[in-house]
Amino acid sequence: MKTIFEKSVPGREGCWPCEGMAEEAYIPAELLRDGDIGLPSASELDVVRHFTKLSQRNYGVDGNFYPLGSCTMKYNPKFTEIVAGMPGFTRLHPVLPQLQGAGGLCQGALEVMYETENLLSEITGMHAFTLHPMAGAHGELTGVMLMAAYHKDRGNKKTKIIVPDSAHGTNPASAAIAGYTVVSVESVDGIVDPAALAEVLDDEVAGMMMTCPNTLGLFEKNLPEIVAMLRKVDALLYYDGANLNAVMGKMRVGDVGFDIVHLNLHKTFATPHGGGGPGSGPVGVCEKLKPFLPISRVAKLEDGQFFLDYDYPKSIGYVAPFYGNFGVVLKAYAYILRLGRAGIIRASENAVLSANYMRKRLEDHFEIPFNRICMHEFVASASRQTKNDVHALDIAKALLDKGYHAPTVYFPLIVPEAIMIEPTETENKETLDRFIDDLIEIAELAVTDPAAIQAAPVTLPVTRLDETRAARAMELTDDL
Amino acid sequence: MPYVPHTESEVRDMLETIGVASISDLFAEITQEMRPKSFDLPEGLSEMEVLSKLEAMAGKNATDRTNFLGAGFYDHYIPAAVDALTMRGEFYTAYTPYQPESSQGTLQALFEYQTAVTRLLGMECANASVYDGGTALFEALMMAVRKTKRRKIIVSEALNPIYRVMLGSYTSNLDLEFVTVPHKGGMTDIDGLKAAIDDDTAAVLVQNPNFFGSINDFTELFAAARERKAVSVISAYPVLQTLLKTPGAMGADVAVAEGQSLGLPLSFGGPYLGIMTCTKQMVRQIPGRIVGRTQDSKGRTGYVLTLQAREQHIRRQKATSNICSNQSLCALRALVHMCALGELGMKRAARLSVERAHICAQRLTAIPGVELMTKGPFGNEFAVTLPINAFEIIAKLTARGFVPGFPLGRYYDGLENGLLVACTEKTSEEQIGIFAEMLKGALK
């Protein structure tokens, strides 16, 4: 499909009348650019049609099942868009509450932030939350910065952060960017083994980053022991909230001893992923870490008025220009209010039920390396299919032809040929059954006609794309 | 129960297939000692109830004030097509395009976004965006540090102070040295910056227009940086960039921008858009997602995420950045905004904004005691010095329905009487007139 630049016709006007446009008179010529910018010139209908057609070459949860493991692609309720689009929120300039005498002009927005922080604190059992981090990985970076600030304040000499080998790639990357050395700890039978942890744990460890349930979908049942071990060396325990959707109402991160947690509002709390963002990655902390949270902090006066509090001398400072992705926070707040206590518990229960149902129905057809009760997702493997030269990637592509988005493949790294499936609680049983039936059919085809799977996809606008060519040619813009 | 479709009989069937008696058996590994000490959340509400609660909260925010507040974040008009197109579920409810064959819509849109922003900034390459203009600047600084393996950063004090505070926070655990070159009456001190560059300098960071609204040509500064093999980083304002000499033409190595002004509502601080562009030489240092054009097995054009060897899911702790996502939907909004307005509409919006700001400056400086702070050219934002404290004036006028601007004293000692005033194409001459009358009255 042609790009919008290829469709451009010089002189054609968009949705803004441009007749009689004056020459730039206020800025000296030597400070102005030469010539045209090269932005498209197209009619409004040209633009509408172009992007409508592009959207038809895309795939979202609204269209069909999206069992992308670790990404919690649940349904994004439509009414939350109305909330985020209310002019009382969209028109608010973020500097407003920082102006003397203008705090009264944004009490509703400050209240949303205050209430959301409280709700997230109760859901996770943490003492306080900041909404500032703008994505999960940004929350991780904030969390590691909090660790560093805590240890600096205590006079601790800490240089290392422990990350299990099953962790998301963002964990070690975040730790490294905050200046720490990353130490990996091997999993035993799919979970962190206290004995293996003991081998790498020493006084220089600032903290450990864990995902629970972990990326294999398994609950880390040695948690209490791990917490006790870390406490002994004054190391902090960090919870990567990517998989919180499994345990809401069943385990609170704060109660079991985690010191820092980031949540992914775009996963657990149903805000749309938008093709890769914007997300929101609020960070919660235990009481001793509250003084280090980013500023500003939203606070409530005795008379019920809300204000921004900057009086946190130990704060790590600004991680965002303002208060995080407020528009995303609004949607998550509306979602939590809609579900309420029972609805939130029900969400986790059904996410886990659906994952186990799928795992059980697939176990005769695919290798499932840790085949026991899982949480909200499980990891299968294409290792049986490889003897016919059919790999996880081929199975993923065959699923695209069946009209699904593929599961996450080749992650976690510790399972060869991994196929990571997360159904979420919002998919009905017919969808789960149809997907399983299709997957079983693909497994059978892998034996009878592997070439058919290796050739997939054939029903989409493009077949497999040449990634090597892309990296070599480096054609990153529509200019030659 | 909202959004959970399983009926009781389906749950029973599924439990039977799994081979457990109840849902609670699925959570048996979570022992009693790990169970919640409380879970005290409110009962759920209907969709209608939530909407009415949120409407009431939105109603506590004042949206009837006329706004001359900018400070890097501007209230530009957003064409209706932006919402209509970007809210399509195929874009809205998709994830990062890990399966390119079923994500050609997102991928081609991001490729077009990369094309649009590189043209706007006159640069060669772009990534598919980062969180916001501040994190983009931090990532640009880190690109320079990796490229030069040096540790000194020279930054103009006239660069947005919100970003300077962010940079300080982000680098507090890294072994970097910041040299801040003071502004000169709101102007970027180019000579001072030039003099500060030495053989240990990783990067020089400037903004155009700077925080005070003042416009510069940094060609000589960037040439001086290149001589010392330091990296030139500039933070730009995309709307005005339709008119101004581009970072590329000035010789910048990395050009970043806050993309909010391209089709994103102010929305109390986010979500916004971090635009990142660079020269070809720097592209392997750029963090985040990048889309590249390629071919499928039948020779048809298609798009994929490329140069992924830089990224965290491959390189883990050795990655260029920990960034996993981008602001894909915000980038899409920016692209649709630029396409809907088009080459001419974009320029016209910028010219109108500049014109209104100059009319406003004329009206305000006609008031006795009010003077322009900066002596050079400006675009759609300018700084004035008031005869009294700007905080007081802001409080007074805001109560009367006009938010007159940003108090420079919030971040700059000695500029307590400084007021930063912004206009956009949405600012009417009538509003400017009333604002000037009010200010005049308040200063009497």
CSV table of C-alpha atoms in Angstrom, one decimal, chain A residues 1-5 13-18 21-24 26-28 30-33 35-41 44 47-48 50-52 54-55 57-62 66 68 71 73 75-77 79 81-83 86-100 102 104-113 119 122-123 134-135 137-138 141 145 148 152 164-165 167-170 172-174 176-179 182 219 221 223-224 246-252 255-256 272-279 310 316-327 330-331 333-335 337-341 343-346 348-350 352-354 356-357 360-361 373 375 396-397 400 405-406 413 425-430 432 457 460-466 469-471 474-479, chain B residues 1-6 10-11 13-15 17-18 20 23 25-27 29-30 33-47 50-51 53-55 57-58 60-63 65 67 69-71 73-74 77 79 81 85 87-109 111-112 114-116 118-122 124-126 131-132 135 138 162-163 165-166 169-170 172-174 215-217 241-246 265-272 283-284 290-298 300-308 312-313 316-317 319-330 332 335-336 338-349 351-352 354-355 358-359 377-379 391-392 394-395 398 403 405-407 410-411 425:
chain,number,residue,atom,x,y,z
A,1,MET,CA,0.0,0.0,0.0
A,2,LYS,CA,1.3,3.4,-1.0
A,3,THR,CA,2.5,5.8,1.8
A,4,ILE,CA,0.6,9.0,2.5
A,5,PHE,CA,3.6,10.8,1.1
A,13,GLU,CA,-5.4,21.5,0.9
A,14,GLY,CA,-6.3,19.6,4.1
A,15,CYS,CA,-9.0,20.4,6.6
A,16,TRP,CA,-7.7,23.9,7.3
A,17,PRO,CA,-8.4,26.8,5.0
A,18,CYS,CA,-5.2,28.3,3.8
A,21,MET,CA,-1.8,33.0,3.9
A,22,ALA,CA,0.6,35.8,4.7
A,23,GLU,CA,4.3,35.4,4.4
A,24,GLU,CA,6.2,35.1,7.7
A,26,TYR,CA,7.8,38.4,12.4
A,27,ILE,CA,10.9,36.3,12.2
A,28,PRO,CA,14.1,37.3,10.3
A,30,GLU,CA,18.0,33.9,8.2
A,31,LEU,CA,16.2,32.1,11.1
A,32,LEU,CA,13.6,30.5,8.7
A,33,ARG,CA,13.8,27.2,6.9
A,35,GLY,CA,11.7,25.3,0.9
A,36,ASP,CA,8.9,22.9,1.6
A,37,ILE,CA,8.8,20.7,4.6
A,38,GLY,CA,7.7,17.6,2.6
A,39,LEU,CA,4.6,16.9,4.7
A,40,PRO,CA,1.7,15.4,2.8
A,41,SER,CA,-0.8,17.6,0.9
A,44,GLU,CA,-9.4,15.3,4.4
A,47,VAL,CA,-6.4,11.2,4.8
A,48,VAL,CA,-9.4,9.5,6.3
A,50,HIS,CA,-5.6,6.2,4.0
A,51,PHE,CA,-5.7,5.6,7.7
A,52,THR,CA,-8.9,3.6,7.5
A,54,LEU,CA,-4.1,1.1,7.2
A,55,SER,CA,-6.2,0.1,10.2
A,57,ARG,CA,-4.1,-4.0,7.8
A,58,ASN,CA,-3.9,-4.2,11.6
A,59,TYR,CA,-5.1,-6.5,14.3
A,60,GLY,CA,-6.4,-5.6,17.8
A,61,VAL,CA,-8.3,-7.2,20.7
A,62,ASP,CA,-11.5,-5.7,19.3
A,66,TYR,CA,-4.9,-11.9,21.2
A,68,LEU,CA,0.0,-12.7,23.7
A,71,CYS,CA,1.0,-8.7,27.8
A,73,MET,CA,-4.4,-8.4,26.2
A,75,TYR,CA,-10.8,-6.3,26.6
A,76,ASN,CA,-10.6,-2.5,26.9
A,77,PRO,CA,-14.0,-1.3,28.0
A,79,PHE,CA,-16.8,3.7,28.3
A,81,GLU,CA,-12.6,6.4,26.5
A,82,ILE,CA,-15.5,8.7,27.3
A,83,VAL,CA,-13.9,9.4,30.7
A,86,MET,CA,-14.1,14.6,29.1
A,87,PRO,CA,-13.1,18.2,28.4
A,88,GLY,CA,-12.8,18.8,32.1
A,89,PHE,CA,-9.8,16.6,31.9
A,90,THR,CA,-8.4,17.0,28.4
A,91,ARG,CA,-8.3,20.7,28.5
A,92,LEU,CA,-6.3,21.0,31.8
A,93,HIS,CA,-2.9,22.5,31.4
A,94,PRO,CA,-0.5,20.5,33.7
A,95,VAL,CA,1.2,23.6,35.1
A,96,LEU,CA,-2.1,24.9,36.5
A,97,PRO,CA,-1.9,23.3,39.9
A,98,GLN,CA,1.6,24.7,40.3
A,99,LEU,CA,0.4,28.3,40.1
A,100,GLN,CA,-0.5,30.2,43.2
A,102,ALA,CA,-5.0,28.0,40.7
A,104,GLY,CA,-8.8,25.3,43.0
A,105,LEU,CA,-9.1,25.0,39.2
A,106,CYS,CA,-8.1,21.3,39.1
A,107,GLN,CA,-9.5,19.7,42.2
A,108,GLY,CA,-11.2,17.0,40.3
A,109,ALA,CA,-8.0,15.9,38.5
A,110,LEU,CA,-6.0,15.9,41.7
A,111,GLU,CA,-8.7,13.9,43.4
A,112,VAL,CA,-8.6,11.3,40.6
A,113,MET,CA,-4.8,10.9,41.2
A,119,LEU,CA,-6.9,2.1,45.3
A,122,GLU,CA,-5.0,-1.3,48.7
A,123,ILE,CA,-4.9,-3.7,45.8
A,134,MET,CA,4.9,6.4,31.9
A,135,ALA,CA,5.3,2.7,31.1
A,137,ALA,CA,10.0,-0.2,32.0
A,138,HIS,CA,9.8,3.4,33.2
A,141,LEU,CA,13.8,2.5,36.2
A,145,MET,CA,16.4,4.7,41.3
A,148,ALA,CA,19.7,3.6,44.9
A,152,LYS,CA,22.7,6.1,49.5
A,164,PRO,CA,16.2,-14.3,37.8
A,165,ASP,CA,17.0,-15.9,34.4
A,167,ALA,CA,12.9,-12.2,33.9
A,168,HIS,CA,11.7,-9.8,31.3
A,169,GLY,CA,14.6,-8.2,29.4
A,170,THR,CA,13.6,-4.8,30.7
A,172,PRO,CA,18.3,-6.2,33.7
A,173,ALA,CA,18.3,-3.2,31.3
A,174,SER,CA,16.6,-0.9,33.9
A,176,ALA,CA,22.0,-1.3,34.3
A,177,ILE,CA,20.8,2.1,33.3
A,178,ALA,CA,20.5,3.1,37.0
A,179,GLY,CA,24.2,2.2,37.3
A,182,VAL,CA,23.3,-7.3,37.0
A,219,PHE,CA,3.8,-19.0,41.4
A,221,LYS,CA,6.2,-20.4,46.3
A,223,LEU,CA,8.7,-16.1,48.4
A,224,PRO,CA,8.7,-16.0,52.3
A,246,ALA,CA,-3.1,-13.6,38.2
A,247,VAL,CA,-3.2,-12.8,41.9
A,248,MET,CA,-5.5,-9.8,42.7
A,249,GLY,CA,-7.3,-10.5,46.0
A,250,LYS,CA,-5.2,-13.7,46.4
A,251,MET,CA,-1.9,-12.2,47.4
A,252,ARG,CA,-0.9,-8.7,48.1
A,255,ASP,CA,1.9,-8.2,52.6
A,256,VAL,CA,4.4,-10.8,51.4
A,272,PRO,CA,-5.7,0.0,25.6
A,273,HIS,CA,-2.1,-0.7,24.4
A,274,GLY,CA,-2.5,1.5,21.3
A,275,GLY,CA,0.0,-0.5,19.2
A,276,GLY,CA,2.7,-0.2,21.8
A,277,GLY,CA,1.8,2.7,24.0
A,278,PRO,CA,1.0,5.0,25.8
A,279,GLY,CA,1.2,2.8,28.9
A,310,TYR,CA,7.0,19.2,46.8
A,316,ILE,CA,14.6,11.1,43.6
A,317,GLY,CA,13.2,14.2,41.8
A,318,TYR,CA,11.2,14.3,38.5
A,319,VAL,CA,10.8,11.1,36.5
A,320,ALA,CA,8.2,12.8,34.3
A,321,PRO,CA,7.6,16.4,33.4
A,322,PHE,CA,4.3,16.3,35.4
A,323,TYR,CA,2.2,13.6,36.9
A,324,GLY,CA,2.6,10.7,34.4
A,325,ASN,CA,0.2,9.6,31.7
A,326,PHE,CA,-2.9,11.1,33.4
A,327,GLY,CA,-5.2,10.2,30.5
A,330,LEU,CA,-8.2,8.0,34.3
A,331,LYS,CA,-9.2,4.9,32.3
A,333,TYR,CA,-9.4,4.5,37.7
A,334,ALA,CA,-12.8,4.1,35.9
A,335,TYR,CA,-12.1,0.4,35.3
A,337,LEU,CA,-14.5,1.7,40.1
A,338,ARG,CA,-16.6,-0.4,37.6
A,339,LEU,CA,-15.3,-3.8,38.7
A,340,GLY,CA,-15.1,-3.1,42.4
A,341,ARG,CA,-13.8,-5.6,45.0
A,343,GLY,CA,-15.1,-7.8,40.1
A,344,ILE,CA,-11.3,-7.5,40.6
A,345,ILE,CA,-11.1,-10.8,42.4
A,346,ARG,CA,-13.2,-12.4,39.8
A,348,SER,CA,-7.9,-12.9,38.5
A,349,GLU,CA,-9.8,-16.1,39.2
A,350,ASN,CA,-11.1,-16.4,35.7
A,352,VAL,CA,-6.2,-18.3,36.0
A,353,LEU,CA,-9.1,-20.7,35.2
A,354,SER,CA,-8.9,-20.0,31.5
A,356,ASN,CA,-5.3,-23.8,33.2
A,357,TYR,CA,-8.2,-25.0,31.0
A,360,LYS,CA,-4.9,-29.0,30.1
A,361,ARG,CA,-6.6,-29.2,26.7
A,373,ILE,CA,-1.3,-25.8,37.9
A,375,MET,CA,-1.4,-19.0,37.1
A,396,ALA,CA,2.8,-18.5,15.3
A,397,LYS,CA,2.5,-17.6,11.7
A,400,LEU,CA,-2.1,-15.6,12.1
A,405,HIS,CA,-2.8,-12.9,17.0
A,406,ALA,CA,0.0,-15.3,17.9
A,413,LEU,CA,14.5,-17.5,27.1
A,425,GLU,CA,-10.5,-13.5,31.8
A,426,THR,CA,-12.4,-11.6,29.1
A,427,GLU,CA,-12.4,-14.3,26.4
A,428,ASN,CA,-15.4,-16.7,26.3
A,429,LYS,CA,-15.1,-20.5,26.3
A,430,GLU,CA,-16.0,-20.8,22.6
A,432,LEU,CA,-10.7,-20.6,23.9
A,457,PRO,CA,1.0,-16.8,6.6
A,460,LEU,CA,-2.5,-11.6,5.2
A,461,PRO,CA,-1.6,-8.5,3.2
A,462,VAL,CA,2.1,-9.7,3.2
A,463,THR,CA,3.9,-13.0,3.7
A,464,ARG,CA,6.9,-13.3,5.9
A,465,LEU,CA,9.0,-10.3,5.8
A,466,ASP,CA,12.8,-10.1,5.2
A,469,ARG,CA,17.1,-7.0,4.4
A,470,ALA,CA,15.4,-4.4,6.6
A,471,ALA,CA,18.4,-4.2,9.0
A,474,MET,CA,18.1,0.7,6.8
A,475,GLU,CA,15.3,2.2,4.9
A,476,LEU,CA,13.8,4.1,7.9
A,477,THR,CA,11.9,6.9,6.1
A,478,ASP,CA,10.2,7.4,2.8
A,479,ASP,CA,13.2,9.2,1.3
B,1,MET,CA,-19.9,-9.7,36.4
B,2,PRO,CA,-18.4,-7.1,34.0
B,3,TYR,CA,-16.2,-8.4,31.2
B,4,VAL,CA,-16.0,-12.0,32.4
B,5,PRO,CA,-18.1,-14.2,30.1
B,6,HIS,CA,-17.9,-17.6,31.8
B,10,GLU,CA,-18.9,-23.3,31.9
B,11,VAL,CA,-16.8,-22.8,35.0
B,13,ASP,CA,-16.9,-27.8,32.8
B,14,MET,CA,-13.5,-26.1,32.8
B,15,LEU,CA,-12.7,-27.1,36.4
B,17,THR,CA,-11.3,-30.6,32.4
B,18,ILE,CA,-8.5,-29.2,34.6
B,20,VAL,CA,-9.8,-29.7,40.3
B,23,ILE,CA,-11.3,-22.2,41.6
B,25,ASP,CA,-7.8,-25.1,44.3
B,26,LEU,CA,-6.0,-23.2,41.5
B,27,PHE,CA,-4.5,-20.9,44.1
B,29,GLU,CA,0.2,-22.7,46.2
B,30,ILE,CA,-0.5,-19.3,47.8
B,33,GLU,CA,0.7,-16.7,55.4
B,34,MET,CA,0.8,-15.1,51.9
B,35,ARG,CA,-2.9,-14.2,51.7
B,36,PRO,CA,-4.0,-10.6,51.8
B,37,LYS,CA,-4.3,-8.9,55.2
B,38,SER,CA,-7.0,-6.8,53.7
B,39,PHE,CA,-8.7,-6.1,50.4
B,40,ASP,CA,-10.9,-3.2,51.2
B,41,LEU,CA,-12.1,-1.9,47.9
B,42,PRO,CA,-15.4,-0.3,47.1
B,43,GLU,CA,-18.2,-2.4,45.6
B,44,GLY,CA,-18.5,-2.2,41.8
B,45,LEU,CA,-20.6,0.4,40.0
B,46,SER,CA,-22.5,0.3,36.8
B,47,GLU,CA,-21.1,2.0,33.7
B,50,VAL,CA,-19.0,5.5,37.0
B,51,LEU,CA,-19.6,8.0,34.2
B,53,LYS,CA,-19.1,10.1,39.2
B,54,LEU,CA,-16.3,11.0,36.8
B,55,GLU,CA,-18.4,13.7,35.2
B,57,MET,CA,-15.1,15.1,39.2
B,58,ALA,CA,-14.3,16.6,35.8
B,60,LYS,CA,-14.5,20.4,39.5
B,61,ASN,CA,-11.9,21.4,37.0
B,62,ALA,CA,-12.2,24.8,35.5
B,63,THR,CA,-12.2,24.7,31.7
B,65,ARG,CA,-10.3,30.0,31.7
B,67,ASN,CA,-5.1,30.3,28.7
B,69,LEU,CA,0.1,29.3,29.7
B,70,GLY,CA,2.6,27.4,27.6
B,71,ALA,CA,6.0,26.6,29.0
B,73,PHE,CA,3.0,22.5,26.4
B,74,TYR,CA,0.5,24.2,24.1
B,77,TYR,CA,-6.4,23.0,17.6
B,79,PRO,CA,-8.8,18.4,13.8
B,81,ALA,CA,-10.1,13.4,12.0
B,85,LEU,CA,-9.1,7.7,12.9
B,87,MET,CA,-9.7,5.5,18.0
B,88,ARG,CA,-10.3,2.7,15.5
B,89,GLY,CA,-10.1,-0.5,17.5
B,90,GLU,CA,-7.6,-2.1,15.0
B,91,PHE,CA,-5.0,0.6,16.0
B,92,TYR,CA,-6.3,1.2,19.6
B,93,THR,CA,-6.4,-2.3,20.9
B,94,ALA,CA,-3.3,-3.7,19.3
B,95,TYR,CA,0.0,-4.4,21.0
B,96,THR,CA,3.6,-3.6,19.9
B,97,PRO,CA,3.8,-5.0,16.4
B,98,TYR,CA,5.7,-8.3,17.2
B,99,GLN,CA,3.9,-10.1,14.4
B,100,PRO,CA,4.6,-7.8,11.4
B,101,GLU,CA,2.3,-9.6,8.9
B,102,SER,CA,-0.7,-8.8,11.0
B,103,SER,CA,0.5,-5.4,12.1
B,104,GLN,CA,1.2,-3.7,8.8
B,105,GLY,CA,-1.2,-0.8,9.7
B,106,THR,CA,0.7,0.2,12.9
B,107,LEU,CA,4.1,-0.4,11.2
B,108,GLN,CA,3.4,1.6,8.1
B,109,ALA,CA,1.9,4.4,10.2
B,111,PHE,CA,7.2,4.5,9.2
B,112,GLU,CA,5.2,7.4,7.9
B,114,GLN,CA,9.3,8.6,11.2
B,115,THR,CA,9.3,10.2,7.7
B,116,ALA,CA,7.2,13.1,8.8
B,118,THR,CA,12.6,13.6,10.1
B,119,ARG,CA,11.4,16.0,7.4
B,120,LEU,CA,10.0,18.4,10.0
B,121,LEU,CA,13.3,18.5,11.9
B,122,GLY,CA,15.5,18.2,8.8
B,124,GLU,CA,18.0,11.7,8.6
B,125,CYS,CA,16.6,9.0,11.0
B,126,ALA,CA,14.0,8.8,13.7
B,131,TYR,CA,7.6,8.7,26.4
B,132,ASP,CA,7.9,12.5,26.2
B,135,THR,CA,12.9,11.5,28.4
B,138,PHE,CA,17.7,12.2,28.5
B,162,ILE,CA,11.4,21.1,33.8
B,163,TYR,CA,13.7,19.0,31.5
B,165,VAL,CA,15.4,18.9,36.6
B,166,MET,CA,14.5,15.6,34.9
B,169,SER,CA,17.1,13.1,38.5
B,170,TYR,CA,17.9,10.5,35.8
B,172,SER,CA,22.0,11.0,39.7
B,173,ASN,CA,23.4,7.5,39.8
B,174,LEU,CA,25.6,7.9,36.7
B,215,ILE,CA,14.8,31.9,18.6
B,216,ASN,CA,18.4,31.2,17.6
B,217,ASP,CA,20.5,29.8,14.8
B,241,GLN,CA,9.6,23.9,13.1
B,242,THR,CA,7.3,24.2,10.1
B,243,LEU,CA,8.8,27.7,9.8
B,244,LEU,CA,12.2,27.7,11.5
B,245,LYS,CA,15.6,26.7,10.2
B,246,THR,CA,15.8,23.0,11.0
B,265,PRO,CA,-4.6,17.3,24.2
B,266,LEU,CA,-2.9,18.9,27.2
B,267,SER,CA,-4.7,16.3,29.4
B,268,PHE,CA,-3.0,17.3,32.6
B,269,GLY,CA,0.4,16.2,31.6
B,270,GLY,CA,0.1,13.1,29.5
B,271,PRO,CA,0.1,11.0,27.6
B,272,TYR,CA,2.5,13.0,25.4
B,283,VAL,CA,21.3,5.7,14.4
B,284,ARG,CA,22.8,2.7,16.2
B,290,ILE,CA,12.5,1.7,14.9
B,291,VAL,CA,10.5,0.6,11.8
B,292,GLY,CA,12.2,-0.2,8.6
B,293,ARG,CA,10.9,-0.9,5.1
B,294,THR,CA,11.6,-4.3,3.5
B,295,GLN,CA,10.0,-6.9,1.3
B,296,ASP,CA,8.0,-10.1,1.8
B,297,SER,CA,8.9,-13.5,0.3
B,298,LYS,CA,6.9,-12.5,-2.8
B,300,ARG,CA,5.9,-7.0,-1.9
B,301,THR,CA,6.7,-4.0,0.2
B,302,GLY,CA,6.2,-4.4,3.9
B,303,TYR,CA,7.4,-3.0,7.2
B,304,VAL,CA,9.1,-4.5,10.3
B,305,LEU,CA,10.7,-3.5,13.6
B,306,THR,CA,14.3,-3.3,12.8
B,307,LEU,CA,17.8,-2.8,14.3
B,308,GLN,CA,16.5,-4.8,17.3
B,312,GLN,CA,16.5,-4.8,25.9
B,313,HIS,CA,14.7,-8.0,24.9
B,316,ARG,CA,19.2,-7.3,28.3
B,317,GLN,CA,21.6,-5.3,30.5
B,319,ALA,CA,20.9,-2.6,25.6
B,320,THR,CA,21.0,1.0,24.5
B,321,SER,CA,18.1,1.7,26.9
B,322,ASN,CA,15.6,-0.1,29.1
B,323,ILE,CA,12.8,1.3,26.9
B,324,CYS,CA,10.4,-1.4,25.8
B,325,SER,CA,7.3,0.4,24.5
B,326,ASN,CA,7.0,3.6,22.5
B,327,GLN,CA,4.1,6.1,22.5
B,328,SER,CA,2.7,4.4,19.4
B,329,LEU,CA,-0.8,5.8,19.5
B,330,CYS,CA,0.5,9.3,20.3
B,332,LEU,CA,-0.1,7.9,15.2
B,335,LEU,CA,1.0,11.7,12.1
B,336,VAL,CA,-2.7,12.0,11.4
B,338,MET,CA,0.2,16.5,10.4
B,339,CYS,CA,-1.6,14.8,7.4
B,340,ALA,CA,-5.0,16.3,8.2
B,341,LEU,CA,-3.6,19.8,8.3
B,342,GLY,CA,-1.1,19.1,5.6
B,343,GLU,CA,2.0,21.0,4.5
B,344,LEU,CA,0.0,24.3,4.2
B,345,GLY,CA,-2.3,23.9,7.2
B,346,MET,CA,0.7,23.1,9.5
B,347,LYS,CA,2.5,26.2,8.3
B,348,ARG,CA,-0.7,28.3,8.7
B,349,ALA,CA,-1.3,27.2,12.3
B,351,ARG,CA,2.1,31.5,11.4
B,352,LEU,CA,-1.2,32.4,13.1
B,354,VAL,CA,3.3,33.6,15.9
B,355,GLU,CA,1.2,36.5,14.7
B,358,HIS,CA,3.3,39.4,18.4
B,359,ILE,CA,0.0,41.2,18.7
B,377,PRO,CA,13.2,37.3,17.7
B,378,PHE,CA,10.5,35.1,19.2
B,379,GLY,CA,7.8,32.8,17.9
B,391,PHE,CA,3.0,35.1,41.0
B,392,GLU,CA,0.6,37.8,42.4
B,394,ILE,CA,-1.2,35.3,38.0
B,395,ALA,CA,-3.3,34.7,41.1
B,398,THR,CA,-6.6,33.6,37.1
B,403,VAL,CA,-4.4,32.4,33.2
B,405,GLY,CA,1.2,32.7,31.8
B,406,PHE,CA,4.0,31.0,33.5
B,407,PRO,CA,5.9,32.6,36.4
B,410,ARG,CA,9.4,29.3,39.8
B,411,TYR,CA,12.6,28.1,38.3
B,425,GLU,CA,-3.9,29.9,16.6
